[in-house]
Amino acid sequence: EDRVIVHDPLWQAWENPFPEQNTALHLIVSPKRHVVDSTLLTSEEWMVLREVLRKLKDLFSYTSRGVLMRDGDATLSAGTIEHLHIHIMVPNGTGRVESPFYKGAEDEEKGVRRAIVYEKVRQGQQLTLEDTDLVKDRL
């Protein structure tokens, strides 16, 4: 069964068979050409991606979404495949939508702590010395 929603010469999109919790819709958009890093996309691929994103928005009529791009080393970006792909996640309003950016049990606690620190930064809150030390190489 073909689950691809958008067929394009450069891109394809389909519903994620393993959607994140609290999403009404979770789509995957991927270039057809094997690319592992977004900086390797051509100008044409970027322009067509914009059109694919518009088609998806028109098709599903969502007004809000989260967009997550996974590229590069999948072991570091919590990806499961070594291929550039973009997650489009539409929240269902029942709870927080989360998507991991880290891998490995030993890194889980640090990843959660970093996410909390990034939220503090986003909200303009003061960071503790411990917070700053945890993310100093990532800010």
C-alpha positions as a Python dict, from the first residue, in 0.01 Angstrom:
ca = {
    (1, 'E'): (0, 0, 0),
    (2, 'D'): (138, 339, -102),
    (3, 'R'): (117, 573, 199),
    (4, 'V'): (276, 868, 23),
    (5, 'I'): (44, 1170, 36),
    (6, 'V'): (248, 1411, -175),
    (7, 'H'): (435, 1279, -478),
    (8, 'D'): (684, 1521, -626),
    (9, 'P'): (993, 1462, -840),
    (10, 'L'): (1213, 1592, -555),
    (11, 'W'): (1017, 1531, -233),
    (12, 'Q'): (763, 1296, -84),
    (13, 'A'): (544, 1317, 226),
    (14, 'W'): (349, 1061, 426),
    (15, 'E'): (178, 1022, 762),
    (16, 'N'): (414, 896, 1030),
    (17, 'P'): (306, 543, 1129),
    (18, 'F'): (455, 612, 1474),
    (19, 'P'): (321, 960, 1560),
    (20, 'E'): (437, 1148, 1867),
    (21, 'Q'): (188, 1157, 2155),
    (22, 'N'): (-69, 1437, 2160),
    (23, 'T'): (-58, 1498, 1785),
    (24, 'A'): (-366, 1521, 1564),
    (25, 'L'): (-136, 1475, 1265),
    (26, 'H'): (229, 1378, 1228),
    (27, 'L'): (376, 1391, 879),
    (28, 'I'): (721, 1304, 745),
    (29, 'V'): (865, 1496, 449),
    (30, 'S'): (1179, 1362, 285),
    (31, 'P'): (1382, 1437, -25),
    (32, 'K'): (1383, 1157, -281),
    (33, 'R'): (1754, 1209, -339),
    (34, 'H'): (1971, 1062, -64),
    (35, 'V'): (2079, 1359, 149),
    (36, 'V'): (2198, 1346, 509),
    (37, 'D'): (2256, 1717, 569),
    (38, 'S'): (2022, 2006, 486),
    (39, 'T'): (2317, 2220, 375),
    (40, 'L'): (2354, 1985, 77),
    (41, 'L'): (2005, 2063, -58),
    (42, 'T'): (1997, 2252, -387),
    (43, 'S'): (1818, 2585, -432),
    (44, 'E'): (1554, 2403, -635),
    (45, 'E'): (1499, 2148, -357),
    (46, 'W'): (1447, 2430, -104),
    (47, 'M'): (1195, 2604, -333),
    (48, 'V'): (1004, 2283, -400),
    (49, 'L'): (1004, 2201, -28),
    (50, 'R'): (820, 2527, 34),
    (51, 'E'): (555, 2421, -218),
    (52, 'V'): (524, 2075, -59),
    (53, 'L'): (472, 2237, 282),
    (54, 'R'): (199, 2458, 132),
    (55, 'K'): (29, 2156, -27),
    (56, 'L'): (26, 1974, 307),
    (57, 'K'): (-118, 2276, 488),
    (58, 'D'): (-391, 2311, 224),
    (59, 'L'): (-463, 1938, 224),
    (60, 'F'): (-498, 1905, 602),
    (61, 'S'): (-616, 2262, 684),
    (62, 'Y'): (-407, 2298, 999),
    (63, 'T'): (-349, 2640, 1149),
    (64, 'S'): (-61, 2551, 1379),
    (65, 'R'): (226, 2305, 1358),
    (66, 'G'): (568, 2219, 1485),
    (67, 'V'): (846, 2153, 1236),
    (68, 'L'): (1149, 1942, 1325),
    (69, 'M'): (1430, 1867, 1081),
    (70, 'R'): (1659, 1576, 1149),
    (71, 'D'): (1984, 1571, 958),
    (72, 'G'): (2345, 1478, 1004),
    (73, 'D'): (2458, 1201, 1237),
    (74, 'A'): (2143, 1010, 1338),
    (75, 'T'): (2307, 885, 1657),
    (76, 'L'): (2335, 1244, 1777),
    (77, 'S'): (2004, 1380, 1643),
    (78, 'A'): (1800, 1087, 1781),
    (79, 'G'): (1712, 989, 1427),
    (80, 'T'): (1652, 632, 1326),
    (81, 'I'): (1773, 658, 966),
    (82, 'E'): (2072, 828, 802),
    (83, 'H'): (1862, 1044, 569),
    (84, 'L'): (1736, 1400, 597),
    (85, 'H'): (1371, 1413, 697),
    (86, 'I'): (1132, 1670, 835),
    (87, 'H'): (861, 1609, 1092),
    (88, 'I'): (542, 1817, 1069),
    (89, 'M'): (352, 1777, 1397),
    (90, 'V'): (7, 1924, 1453),
    (91, 'P'): (-87, 1924, 1824),
    (92, 'N'): (-429, 1792, 1925),
    (93, 'G'): (-456, 2020, 2228),
    (94, 'T'): (-459, 1740, 2486),
    (95, 'G'): (-100, 1772, 2608),
    (96, 'R'): (258, 1864, 2532),
    (97, 'V'): (410, 1731, 2209),
    (98, 'E'): (768, 1619, 2261),
    (99, 'S'): (1025, 1480, 2021),
    (100, 'P'): (1366, 1361, 2143),
    (101, 'F'): (1693, 1519, 2031),
    (102, 'Y'): (1924, 1278, 2205),
    (103, 'K'): (1990, 905, 2227),
    (104, 'G'): (2104, 658, 2486),
    (105, 'A'): (1983, 596, 2840),
    (106, 'E'): (2288, 766, 2990),
    (107, 'D'): (2212, 1082, 2793),
    (108, 'E'): (1840, 1089, 2872),
    (109, 'E'): (1869, 1280, 3201),
    (110, 'K'): (2108, 1537, 3052),
    (111, 'G'): (1882, 1578, 2750),
    (112, 'V'): (1581, 1650, 2968),
    (113, 'R'): (1784, 1893, 3180),
    (114, 'R'): (1906, 2070, 2864),
    (115, 'A'): (1550, 2101, 2736),
    (116, 'I'): (1452, 2268, 3064),
    (117, 'V'): (1746, 2509, 3035),
    (118, 'Y'): (1657, 2594, 2674),
    (119, 'E'): (1301, 2669, 2787),
    (120, 'K'): (1442, 2904, 3053),
    (121, 'V'): (1648, 3079, 2783),
    (122, 'R'): (1342, 3106, 2558),
    (123, 'Q'): (1142, 3263, 2840),
    (124, 'G'): (1425, 3501, 2931),
    (125, 'Q'): (1478, 3350, 3277),
    (126, 'Q'): (1806, 3379, 3466),
    (127, 'L'): (2028, 3072, 3439),
    (128, 'T'): (2207, 2919, 3737),
    (129, 'L'): (2577, 2834, 3717),
    (130, 'E'): (2479, 2466, 3686),
    (131, 'D'): (2244, 2551, 3395),
    (132, 'T'): (2516, 2748, 3218),
    (133, 'D'): (2773, 2472, 3265),
    (134, 'L'): (2532, 2213, 3122),
    (135, 'V'): (2474, 2403, 2797),
    (136, 'K'): (2781, 2628, 2761),
    (137, 'D'): (2902, 2446, 2449),
    (138, 'R'): (2555, 2455, 2289),
    (139, 'L'): (2446, 2818, 2328),
}
